[in-house]
N, CA and C of each residue as an Amber inpcrd file, in Angstrom:
protein
   645
 -37.4290000 225.9050000  85.7450000 -36.4780000 227.0140000  85.7290000
 -35.2850000 226.6640000  84.8430000 -34.8860000 227.5990000  83.9930000
 -33.7590000 227.3410000  83.0980000 -32.4680000 227.1970000  83.8940000
 -31.6580000 226.2590000  83.4990000 -30.3970000 226.0110000  84.1800000
 -29.3750000 227.0720000  83.7640000 -28.7060000 227.6500000  84.7630000
 -27.6970000 228.6690000  84.4930000 -26.3880000 227.9860000  84.1150000
 -25.7790000 228.4210000  83.0290000 -24.5480000 227.7840000  82.5650000
 -23.3730000 228.1430000  83.4580000 -22.3550000 227.3060000  83.4360000
 -21.1500000 227.5800000  84.2090000 -20.4580000 228.8340000  83.7050000
 -20.5380000 229.0590000  82.4040000 -19.9260000 230.2660000  81.8400000
 -20.5830000 231.5200000  82.4230000 -21.9000000 231.4660000  82.5860000
 -22.6190000 232.6100000  83.1670000 -22.2050000 232.7990000  84.6260000
 -22.1090000 231.7250000  85.3710000 -21.7080000 231.8060000  86.7740000
 -20.2960000 232.3690000  86.9030000 -19.3900000 231.8980000  86.0450000
 -18.0100000 232.3840000  86.0710000 -17.9500000 233.8690000  85.7240000
 -18.7400000 234.2750000  84.7290000 -18.7430000 235.6830000  84.3180000
 -19.2920000 236.5720000  85.4350000 -20.3180000 236.1180000  86.1180000
 -20.8880000 236.8960000  87.2220000 -19.8830000 236.9980000  88.3780000
 -19.2060000 235.9170000  88.6610000 -18.1930000 235.9470000  89.7230000
 -17.0740000 236.9220000  89.3660000 -16.6630000 236.9180000  88.0970000
 -15.6380000 237.8350000  87.6220000 -16.1130000 239.2820000  87.7630000
 -17.3530000 239.5240000  87.4330000 -17.9340000 240.8600000  87.5420000
 -17.8660000 241.3680000  88.9780000 -18.1820000 240.5120000  89.9230000
 -18.1770000 240.8990000  91.3390000 -16.7580000 241.1420000  91.8330000
 -15.8380000 240.2540000  91.4810000 -14.4560000 240.4110000  91.9230000
 -13.8250000 241.6850000  91.3650000 -14.0950000 241.9660000  90.0980000
 -13.5370000 243.1850000  89.4900000 -14.1220000 244.4360000  90.1360000
 -15.4200000 244.4020000  90.4290000 -16.0460000 245.5520000  91.0860000
 -15.4460000 245.7620000  92.4720000 -15.2490000 244.6830000  93.2140000
 -14.6680000 244.7890000  94.5490000 -13.2310000 245.3000000  94.4740000
 -12.4710000 244.8110000  93.5030000 -11.0870000 245.2570000  93.3510000
 -11.0240000 246.7620000  93.1050000 -11.8980000 247.2730000  92.2730000
 -11.9280000 248.7080000  92.0060000 -12.2890000 249.4990000  93.2660000
 -13.2620000 249.0170000  94.0060000 -13.6690000 249.7060000  95.2340000
 -12.5400000 249.7190000  96.2570000 -11.8840000 248.5740000  96.4400000
 -10.7910000 248.5010000  97.4160000  -9.6330000 249.3940000  97.0000000
  -9.3240000 249.4130000  95.7030000  -8.2230000 250.2520000  95.2160000
  -8.5550000 251.7290000  95.3640000  -9.8130000 252.0810000  95.1610000
 -10.2320000 253.4830000  95.2040000 -10.2670000 254.0320000  96.6290000
 -10.8800000 253.2920000  97.5370000 -11.1540000 253.8270000  98.8780000
 -10.4890000 253.0730000 100.0220000  -9.8130000 251.9680000  99.7150000
  -9.2590000 251.1580000 100.7850000 -10.2830000 250.1490000 101.2710000
  -9.8060000 249.1460000 101.9890000 -10.6750000 248.0530000 102.4040000
 -11.7100000 248.5090000 103.4300000 -11.2700000 249.2170000 104.4540000
 -12.1750000 249.5580000 105.5500000 -13.1880000 250.6210000 105.1620000
 -12.8240000 251.5070000 104.2700000 -13.7500000 252.5620000 103.8520000
 -14.7460000 252.0780000 102.8100000 -14.5510000 250.8610000 102.3140000
 -15.4610000 250.2970000 101.3180000 -16.5400000 249.4720000 102.0040000
 -17.7660000 249.6910000 101.6280000 -18.8750000 248.9010000 102.1560000
 -19.3540000 247.9130000 101.0930000 -20.1060000 246.9310000 101.5270000
 -20.6750000 246.0060000 100.5520000 -21.6440000 246.7350000  99.6270000
 -22.2680000 247.7840000 100.1220000 -23.1460000 248.5820000  99.2700000
 -22.3630000 249.2230000  98.1290000 -21.1200000 249.6360000  98.4290000
 -20.2650000 250.1960000  97.3820000 -19.9920000 249.1490000  96.2970000
 -19.7450000 247.9260000  96.7360000 -19.4580000 246.8440000  95.7880000
 -20.6930000 246.5460000  94.9460000 -21.8560000 246.5070000  95.5850000
 -23.1000000 246.2650000  94.8480000 -23.3140000 247.3250000  93.7740000
 -23.0730000 248.5760000  94.1400000 -23.2570000 249.6790000  93.1890000
 -22.2660000 249.5860000  92.0430000 -21.0070000 249.2950000  92.3560000
 -19.9760000 249.1890000  91.3210000 -20.2660000 248.0440000  90.3650000
 -20.7560000 246.9270000  90.9210000 -21.0550000 245.7540000  90.0930000
 -22.4040000 245.8750000  89.3920000 -23.2350000 246.8200000  89.8660000
 -24.5810000 247.0020000  89.3290000 -25.3900000 245.7100000  89.4620000
 -25.3190000 245.1410000  90.6870000 -26.0310000 243.8950000  90.9830000
 -26.8010000 244.0340000  92.2880000 -27.7610000 243.1710000  92.4750000
 -28.5240000 243.1620000  93.7170000 -27.7290000 242.4710000  94.8180000
 -28.1410000 242.6920000  96.0500000 -27.4620000 242.0510000  97.1800000
 -27.5370000 240.5340000  97.0590000 -28.7040000 240.0270000  96.6630000
 -28.8500000 238.5810000  96.5310000 -27.8970000 237.9910000  95.5080000
 -27.6890000 238.7100000  94.4060000 -26.7960000 238.2150000  93.3600000
 -25.3580000 238.1380000  93.8430000 -24.9300000 239.1080000  94.6530000
 -23.5470000 239.1320000  95.1480000 -23.3500000 238.1340000  96.2830000
 -24.2900000 238.1200000  97.2200000 -24.1310000 237.2400000  98.3890000
 -24.2830000 235.7670000  98.0240000 -24.7590000 235.4950000  96.8490000
 -24.7840000 234.1100000  96.3720000 -23.3660000 233.5740000  96.1960000
 -22.4440000 234.4980000  95.9110000 -21.0580000 234.1020000  95.6440000
 -20.1210000 234.3740000  96.8240000 -20.3340000 235.4860000  97.5100000
 -19.4050000 235.8990000  98.5660000 -20.1740000 236.3780000  99.7900000
 -19.6740000 236.0050000 100.9590000 -20.3850000 236.3380000 102.1970000
 -20.1110000 237.7580000 102.6730000 -19.0400000 238.3760000 102.1900000
 -18.7280000 239.7260000 102.6300000 -17.3890000 240.1960000 102.1010000
 -16.9310000 241.3390000 102.6150000 -15.6940000 241.9490000 102.1200000
 -14.4880000 241.0490000 102.3490000 -14.4370000 240.4020000 103.5200000
 -13.2720000 239.5780000 103.8340000 -13.1170000 238.4470000 102.8200000
 -14.2180000 237.8290000 102.4600000 -14.1510000 236.7390000 101.4870000
 -13.7920000 237.2680000 100.1000000 -14.2480000 238.4550000  99.7960000
 -13.9270000 239.0460000  98.4970000 -12.4360000 239.3230000  98.3640000
 -11.8420000 239.9690000  99.3630000 -10.4350000 240.3320000  99.2470000
  -9.5540000 239.0850000  99.2820000  -9.9660000 238.0850000 100.0510000
  -9.2100000 236.8330000 100.0850000  -9.2570000 236.1390000  98.7300000
 -10.4180000 236.1710000  98.0760000 -10.5500000 235.5530000  96.7530000
  -9.6950000 236.2680000  95.7180000  -9.6590000 237.5940000  95.7820000
  -8.8400000 238.3650000  94.8390000  -7.3700000 238.0280000  95.0070000
  -6.9020000 238.0160000  96.2470000  -5.4880000 237.7300000  96.5170000
  -5.1410000 236.2990000  96.1200000  -6.0020000 235.3640000  96.4490000
  -5.7370000 233.9540000  96.1180000  -5.6260000 233.7620000  94.6130000
  -6.4710000 234.4600000  93.8780000  -6.4550000 234.3440000  92.4160000
  -5.1250000 234.8430000  91.8490000  -4.6790000 236.0120000  92.2870000
  -3.4320000 236.5800000  91.7750000  -2.2480000 235.6980000  92.1280000
  -2.1670000 235.2800000  93.3910000  -1.0470000 234.4470000  93.8200000
  -1.0450000 233.1100000  93.0790000  -2.2280000 232.5680000  92.8180000
  -2.3050000 231.3080000  92.0760000  -1.7640000 231.4530000  90.6650000
  -2.0790000 232.5640000  90.0170000  -1.5690000 232.8130000  88.6640000
  -0.0470000 232.9310000  88.6700000   0.4770000 233.6960000  89.6210000
   1.9330000 233.9060000  89.6870000   2.6450000 232.6010000  90.0090000
   2.1170000 231.8630000  90.9720000   2.7390000 230.5850000  91.3330000
   2.7710000 229.6370000  90.1470000   1.6550000 229.5320000  89.4250000
   1.5900000 228.6230000  88.2790000   2.6040000 229.0180000  87.2130000
   2.7840000 230.3110000  86.9920000   3.7320000 230.7740000  85.9760000
   5.1610000 230.4020000  86.3420000   5.5270000 230.6000000  87.6050000
   6.8910000 230.2850000  88.0110000   7.1230000 228.7750000  88.1200000
   6.0960000 228.0390000  88.5040000   6.2420000 226.5820000  88.5290000
   6.4400000 226.0310000  87.1210000   5.7400000 226.6210000  86.1480000
   5.9220000 226.2040000  84.7550000   7.3390000 226.5210000  84.2910000
   7.8640000 227.6720000  84.7060000   9.2340000 228.0400000  84.3410000
  10.2320000 227.1010000  84.9820000   9.9610000 226.7050000  86.2300000
  10.8750000 225.8110000  86.9310000  10.9570000 224.4460000  86.2570000
   9.9010000 224.0630000  85.5450000   9.8790000 222.7610000  84.8720000
  10.6580000 222.7810000  83.5650000  11.0300000 223.9650000  83.0680000
  11.7990000 224.0640000  81.8340000  13.2880000 223.8140000  82.1120000
  13.9860000 223.3370000  81.1240000  15.4070000 223.0390000  81.2910000
  16.2160000 223.6010000  80.1130000  16.9270000 224.7330000  80.3730000
  16.9090000 225.5400000  81.5990000  15.7420000 226.5100000  81.5880000
  15.4140000 227.1030000  82.7260000  14.3410000 228.0950000  82.7590000
  14.7660000 229.3570000  82.0220000  13.8080000 230.1910000  81.6200000
  14.1530000 231.4890000  81.0280000  14.9860000 232.3130000  81.9970000
  15.8690000 233.1490000  81.5000000  16.7030000 233.9820000  82.3620000
  15.8280000 234.9830000  83.1230000  16.2970000 235.4870000  84.2650000
  15.4760000 236.3950000  85.0790000  14.9580000 237.6170000  84.3230000
  15.7830000 238.1810000  83.4430000  15.3590000 239.3870000  82.7200000
  14.2540000 239.1020000  81.7140000  14.0630000 237.8430000  81.3750000
  12.9600000 237.4330000  80.4990000  11.7700000 236.9600000  81.3220000
  12.0480000 236.1410000  82.3240000  10.9860000 235.5110000  83.0990000
  10.1960000 236.5070000  83.9420000  10.8850000 237.3420000  84.7080000
  10.1920000 238.2520000  85.6260000   9.2840000 239.2320000  84.8850000
   9.7760000 239.9490000  83.8750000   8.8710000 240.8620000  83.1510000
   7.7160000 240.1360000  82.4700000   7.9660000 238.9140000  82.0050000
   6.9100000 238.1610000  81.3330000   5.7620000 237.8610000  82.2910000
   6.0970000 237.3730000  83.4860000   5.0580000 237.0420000  84.4680000
   4.3450000 238.3060000  84.9330000   5.1080000 239.3650000  85.1820000
   4.5030000 240.6130000  85.6440000   3.6030000 241.2110000  84.5630000
   4.0510000 241.1780000  83.3260000   3.2400000 241.7130000  82.2230000
   1.9150000 240.9620000  82.1100000   1.9770000 239.6530000  82.2640000
   0.7500000 238.8530000  82.1670000  -0.1940000 239.1780000  83.3250000
   0.3550000 239.3030000  84.5270000  -0.4750000 239.6060000  85.7010000
  -1.1490000 240.9630000  85.5540000  -0.3830000 241.9510000  85.1080000
  -0.9480000 243.2780000  84.9050000  -1.9140000 243.2960000  83.7170000
  -1.5630000 242.5650000  82.6750000  -2.3890000 242.5600000  81.4740000
  -3.7720000 241.9710000  81.6990000  -3.8560000 240.9650000  82.5620000
  -5.1540000 240.3530000  82.8520000  -6.0930000 241.3220000  83.5620000
  -5.5080000 242.4070000  84.1120000  -6.3170000 243.3640000  84.8810000
  -6.2280000 244.7740000  84.2930000  -5.8380000 244.8650000  83.0400000
  -5.6480000 246.1830000  82.4360000  -6.9570000 246.9450000  82.2580000
  -8.0760000 246.2310000  82.2850000  -9.3680000 246.9100000  82.1470000
  -9.8010000 247.5780000  83.4490000  -9.1490000 247.2540000  84.5580000
  -9.4960000 247.8570000  85.8460000  -8.7070000 249.1450000  86.0130000
  -9.3850000 250.2690000  85.8230000  -8.7050000 251.5570000  85.8930000
  -9.4850000 252.5220000  86.7840000  -8.7570000 253.4590000  87.3650000
  -9.3400000 254.5530000  88.1350000  -8.8250000 255.8600000  87.5510000
  -9.7140000 256.6470000  87.0020000  -9.3300000 257.8990000  86.3340000
  -8.2840000 257.6490000  85.2470000  -8.4480000 256.5430000  84.5360000
  -7.5640000 256.2150000  83.4400000  -6.2430000 255.5910000  83.8370000
  -6.0360000 255.3660000  85.1420000  -4.7800000 254.7920000  85.6420000
  -5.0460000 253.3670000  86.1220000  -4.1590000 252.4110000  85.8000000
  -4.3600000 251.0370000  86.2670000  -4.5760000 250.9710000  87.7740000
  -5.5780000 250.2070000  88.1820000  -5.9380000 250.1260000  89.5970000
  -5.1740000 249.0430000  90.3460000  -4.6280000 248.0680000  89.6260000
  -4.0220000 246.9170000  90.3060000  -2.8860000 247.2820000  91.2540000
  -1.9270000 248.1360000  90.8610000  -0.8610000 248.4880000  91.8090000
  -1.3980000 249.1060000  93.0990000  -2.3950000 249.9580000  92.9970000
  -2.9940000 250.5540000  94.1920000  -3.6730000 249.4920000  95.0450000
  -4.2950000 248.5230000  94.3870000  -4.9460000 247.4370000  95.1120000
  -3.9220000 246.6300000  95.9090000  -2.7720000 246.3680000  95.3050000
  -1.7250000 245.6060000  95.9870000  -1.3070000 246.3060000  97.2750000
  -1.0880000 247.6110000  97.2010000  -0.6820000 248.3690000  98.3890000
  -1.7900000 248.3570000  99.4400000  -3.0400000 248.4290000  99.0190000
  -4.1490000 248.3580000  99.9660000  -4.1820000 247.0020000 100.6690000
  -3.8870000 245.9530000  99.9380000  -3.8490000 244.6120000 100.5320000
  -2.7490000 244.5310000 101.5880000  -1.5800000 245.0790000 101.2780000
  -0.4870000 245.0720000 102.2590000  -0.9020000 245.7550000 103.5540000
  -1.5990000 246.8660000 103.4300000  -1.9850000 247.6260000 104.6210000
  -3.0060000 246.8830000 105.4680000  -3.7070000 245.9290000 104.8780000
  -4.7370000 245.1900000 105.6010000  -4.1750000 243.9870000 106.3620000
  -2.9790000 243.5500000 105.9950000  -2.4170000 242.3190000 106.5720000
  -2.3550000 242.3360000 108.0980000  -1.8870000 243.4230000 108.7540000
  -1.7880000 243.3910000 110.2200000  -3.1250000 243.2160000 110.9220000
  -4.2340000 243.5230000 110.2420000  -5.5460000 243.4680000 110.8780000
  -6.3640000 242.2520000 110.4640000  -5.8840000 241.4850000 109.5150000
  -6.6840000 240.4060000 108.9510000  -5.8620000 239.1180000 108.9490000
  -6.0720000 238.2820000 109.9490000  -5.2800000 237.0580000 110.0910000
  -5.5050000 236.0920000 108.9370000  -6.7420000 235.9990000 108.4560000
  -7.0260000 235.0790000 107.3570000  -6.3050000 235.5180000 106.0860000
  -6.3460000 236.8030000 105.7980000  -5.6480000 237.3150000 104.6220000
  -4.1480000 237.1390000 104.7710000  -3.6320000 237.3880000 105.9670000
  -2.1980000 237.2100000 106.2040000  -1.7820000 235.7670000 105.9610000
  -2.6270000 234.8240000 106.3670000  -2.3140000 233.4070000 106.1660000
  -2.2960000 233.0550000 104.6860000  -3.2460000 233.6000000 103.9400000
  -3.3030000 233.3600000 102.4900000  -2.0450000 233.9090000 101.8190000
  -1.6260000 235.1080000 102.2290000  -0.4310000 235.7130000 101.6470000
   0.8200000 234.9340000 102.0110000   0.9200000 234.4910000 103.2640000
   2.0980000 233.7140000 103.6630000   2.2110000 232.4360000 102.8530000
   1.0810000 231.7500000 102.6840000   1.0890000 230.5110000 101.9100000
   1.4640000 230.7770000 100.4530000   0.8410000 231.8080000  99.8750000
   1.1310000 232.1280000  98.4810000   2.5580000 232.5760000  98.2800000
   3.0430000 233.4220000  99.1790000   4.4240000 233.8960000  99.1010000
   5.3940000 232.7230000  99.2310000   5.0850000 231.8170000 100.1480000
   5.9560000 230.6550000 100.3260000   6.0140000 229.7830000  99.0900000
   4.8820000 229.5970000  98.4150000   4.8670000 228.7470000  97.2260000
   5.6200000 229.4050000  96.0750000   5.5080000 230.7340000  95.9510000
   6.2530000 231.4470000  94.9100000   7.7550000 231.3820000  95.2070000
   8.1250000 231.5690000  96.4660000   9.5380000 231.4550000  96.8550000
  10.0890000 230.0750000  96.5300000   9.2980000 229.0450000  96.8250000
   9.7520000 227.6800000  96.5560000   9.9610000 227.4560000  95.0660000
   9.0250000 227.9580000  94.2500000   9.1740000 227.8160000  92.7990000
  10.4040000 228.5610000  92.3080000  10.6160000 229.7730000  92.8310000
  11.8010000 230.5390000  92.4500000  13.0750000 229.8200000  92.8900000
  13.0220000 229.1810000  94.0520000  14.1940000 228.4320000  94.5050000
  14.5690000 227.3280000  93.5290000  13.5610000 226.6600000  92.9900000
  13.8390000 225.5950000  92.0100000  14.3920000 226.1790000  90.7140000
  13.9140000 227.3530000  90.3470000  14.4430000 228.0140000  89.1510000
  15.9150000 228.3550000  89.3480000  16.2550000 228.8940000  90.5150000
  17.6480000 229.2510000  90.7940000  18.5280000 228.0050000  90.7960000
  18.0420000 226.9320000  91.3740000  18.8060000 225.6800000  91.3580000
  19.0900000 225.2270000  89.9290000  18.1120000 225.4290000  89.0450000
  18.3180000 225.0650000  87.6370000  19.3630000 225.9730000  86.9900000
  19.3400000 227.2740000  87.3150000  20.3690000 228.1860000  86.8150000
  21.7490000 227.7070000  87.2690000  21.8380000 227.3890000  88.5360000
  23.1250000 226.9770000  89.0970000  23.6050000 225.6680000  88.4810000
  22.6830000 224.7620000  88.2690000  23.0480000 223.4850000  87.6520000
  23.5420000 223.6910000  86.2310000  22.9420000 224.6500000  85.5300000
  23.3380000 224.9370000  84.1430000  24.5950000 225.7910000  84.0750000
  25.0620000 226.2850000  85.2190000  26.2610000 227.1050000  85.2540000
  26.0570000 228.5480000  84.8620000  24.8070000 229.0000000  84.8350000
  24.5380000 230.3830000  84.4460000  24.4160000 231.3160000  85.6530000
  24.4690000 230.7600000  86.8550000  24.4170000 231.5680000  88.0700000
  25.3910000 230.9890000  89.0790000  26.0930000 231.8530000  89.7880000
  27.0560000 231.3940000  90.7710000  26.3540000 230.5070000  91.7820000
  27.0720000 229.4970000  92.2490000  26.4620000 228.4730000  93.0930000
  26.7170000 228.6700000  94.5810000  27.4250000 229.7560000  94.9650000
  27.7480000 229.9400000  96.3750000  26.7180000 230.7900000  97.1140000
  25.6000000 231.1150000  96.4410000  24.5260000 231.8830000  97.0740000
  23.3140000 230.9610000  97.2380000  22.7510000 230.8630000  98.4440000
  21.5750000 230.0100000  98.6470000  20.4270000 230.4030000  97.7170000
  19.7750000 229.4370000  97.0670000  18.6870000 229.7440000  96.1490000
  17.5880000 230.6000000  96.7720000  17.2950000 230.3790000  98.0470000
  16.2230000 231.1600000  98.6770000  16.5900000 232.6340000  98.7910000
  17.8820000 232.9510000  98.9080000  18.3020000 234.3480000  98.9590000
  17.9960000 235.0390000  97.6350000  18.2460000 234.3370000  96.5470000
  17.9530000 234.8930000  95.2230000  16.4380000 235.0110000  95.0340000
  15.7050000 233.9890000  95.4800000  14.2490000 234.0050000  95.3510000
  13.6470000 235.2190000  96.0570000  14.1000000 235.4700000  97.2790000
  13.5780000 236.6120000  98.0300000  13.9200000 237.9370000  97.3280000
  15.1060000 238.0000000  96.7570000  15.5270000 239.2290000  96.0800000
  14.6890000 239.4900000  94.8330000  14.4100000 238.4510000  94.0570000
  13.6130000 238.6310000  92.8490000  12.1790000 239.0360000  93.1870000
  11.6260000 238.4220000  94.2270000  10.2750000 238.7940000  94.6480000
  10.2560000 240.2390000  95.1300000  11.2960000 240.6240000  95.8780000
  11.3790000 242.0080000  96.3610000  11.4440000 242.9900000  95.2010000
  12.1520000 242.6370000  94.1390000  12.2460000 243.5260000  92.9770000
  10.8790000 243.7450000  92.3440000  10.1030000 242.6800000  92.2270000
   8.7750000 242.7950000  91.6260000   7.8410000 243.6060000  92.5200000
   7.8330000 243.3020000  93.8230000   6.9600000 244.0320000  94.7390000
   7.3380000 245.5130000  94.7860000   8.6300000 245.7900000  94.7620000
   9.0670000 247.1810000  94.7460000   8.6550000 247.8970000  93.4830000
   8.7070000 247.2090000  92.3600000   8.2950000 247.8050000  91.0850000
   6.8030000 248.1270000  91.1010000   6.0070000 247.2170000  91.6680000
   4.5690000 247.4650000  91.7750000   4.2970000 248.6410000  92.7070000
   5.0490000 248.7180000  93.8090000   4.8740000 249.8310000  94.7490000
   5.1940000 251.1540000  94.0660000   6.2210000 251.1870000  93.2410000
   6.5540000 252.4160000  92.5110000   5.4110000 252.8320000  91.5920000
   4.7780000 251.8510000  90.9500000   3.6590000 252.1820000  90.0680000
   2.5010000 252.7750000  90.8640000   2.2700000 252.2430000  92.0580000
   1.2000000 252.7690000  92.8970000   1.4970000 254.1970000  93.3480000
   2.7530000 254.4630000  93.6790000   3.1410000 255.7720000  94.2020000
   3.3210000 256.8260000  93.1120000   3.9210000 256.4040000  91.9850000
   4.3530000 257.3860000  90.9890000   3.6840000 257.2510000  89.6290000
   2.8010000 256.2840000  89.4750000   2.0920000 256.1400000  88.2200000
   2.6310000 255.0030000  87.3550000   1.9240000 254.7110000  86.2690000
   2.2980000 253.5850000  85.4080000   3.7280000 253.6920000  84.8870000
   4.3760000 252.5540000  84.8420000   5.7510000 252.4690000  84.3450000
   5.8620000 251.2310000  83.4620000   6.4420000 251.3280000  82.2860000
   6.5590000 250.1530000  81.4110000   7.3710000 249.0370000  82.0730000
   6.9080000 247.8270000  81.9160000   7.6070000 246.6750000  82.4860000
   8.9940000 246.5170000  81.8680000   9.1770000 247.0790000  80.6600000
  10.4920000 246.9950000  80.0110000  11.5890000 247.6630000  80.8490000
  11.2160000 248.6140000  81.6940000  12.2050000 249.2500000  82.5610000
  12.7670000 248.2320000  83.5400000  11.8960000 247.4110000  84.1170000
  12.3570000 246.3550000  85.0150000  13.2220000 245.3510000  84.2660000
  12.8050000 245.0010000  83.0600000  13.5950000 244.0850000  82.2420000
  14.9890000 244.6340000  81.9980000  15.0830000 245.8930000  81.5880000
  16.3800000 246.4940000  81.2820000  17.2450000 246.5970000  82.5380000
  16.6120000 246.9290000  83.6620000  17.3660000 247.0200000  84.9030000
  17.9530000 245.6820000  85.3110000  17.1640000 244.6190000  85.1660000
  17.6680000 243.2880000  85.4990000  18.8150000 242.8960000  84.5690000
  18.6940000 243.2270000  83.2880000  19.7620000 242.9010000  82.3450000
  21.0490000 243.6380000  82.7010000  20.9080000 244.8980000  83.1140000
  22.0890000 245.6710000  83.4940000  22.7540000 245.0620000  84.7220000
  21.9520000 244.6790000  85.7080000  22.5200000 244.0760000  86.9140000
  23.1720000 242.7350000  86.6070000  22.5660000 241.9820000  85.6930000
  23.1360000 240.6860000  85.3220000  24.4680000 240.8360000  84.5960000
  24.7390000 242.0230000  84.0460000  25.9750000 242.2280000  83.2920000
  27.1480000 242.6340000  84.1840000  26.8710000 242.9170000  85.4680000
  27.9510000 243.3020000  86.3790000  28.8500000 242.1020000  86.6190000
  30.1610000 242.2400000  86.4240000  31.0580000 241.1070000  86.6370000
  30.9550000 240.5910000  88.0640000  30.9820000 239.2860000  88.2040000
  30.9240000 238.6840000  89.5340000  32.2080000 238.9240000  90.3000000
  32.0900000 238.9880000  91.6120000  33.2510000 239.1540000  92.4750000
  33.2510000 238.0750000  93.5350000  34.4290000 237.7290000  93.9660000
  34.5410000 236.7380000  95.0310000  34.2050000 237.3990000  96.3580000
  33.4710000 236.7150000  97.2290000  33.1760000 237.3060000  98.5360000
  34.4540000 237.5480000  99.3130000  34.4920000 238.6790000 100.0320000
  35.6820000 239.0080000 100.8100000  35.8460000 238.0510000 101.9800000
  37.0580000 237.7930000 102.3090000  37.3310000 236.9200000 103.4480000
  36.7950000 237.5680000 104.7120000  36.2360000 236.7520000 105.5930000
  35.6970000 237.2750000 106.8270000  36.7800000 237.9430000 107.6410000
  36.4570000 239.1340000 108.1250000  37.4120000 239.8330000 108.9720000
  38.4100000 240.6490000 108.2120000  38.3590000 240.6070000 106.8570000
  39.3770000 241.3020000 106.0860000  39.2890000 242.8150000 106.2500000
  38.0630000 243.3130000 106.5110000  37.9020000 244.7540000 106.6550000
  37.8890000 245.1890000 108.1340000  37.5250000 244.2500000 108.9790000
  37.3930000 244.6140000 110.3890000  38.5580000 244.1460000 111.2330000
  39.4570000 243.4070000 110.6340000  40.6610000 243.0030000 111.3340000
  40.4980000 241.7640000 112.1550000
């Protein structure tokens, strides 16, 4: 029997993951059957089950892949001295994440934002997926924390705000931007870039003394 190359195995795995992502984005996780995935991938059951045991493993693999890409990008930024500014770094990572999946469309509209929202809705019912997301979110937060520390060390960001507070805010901005795309349609990443630049231009203010407004 001819030996199957690793490139062929990787391509087949990619084919299955992309088909599953489209199905989940289109109909949601629970309304999607493995038969739907087989049809979308145009593969036999044996070909798919060789790689994945079922829907739960498929969605976990999709989420792990995305979080791994995002984590690696921010960890690479954290290793730079100084890291790129937020208005450069955030749109760059988001553009790359979306660009890698630009071929996944539903009725001509990118499917990835819809997939993200479907994943969020599954978290309360899927402990394994929730654990994967918590771990991935934590690693991205940690990388962002190191980036903020580098900003503060370089004097480009005020140092009286805990790095984790900034990390959570930046992640929230990205997740909110993706949610808007899911709800209202595609939006250029340059809008997020411009918004961050505008916010960065607001003059800093000293925090008010405690009790100054409440007496």
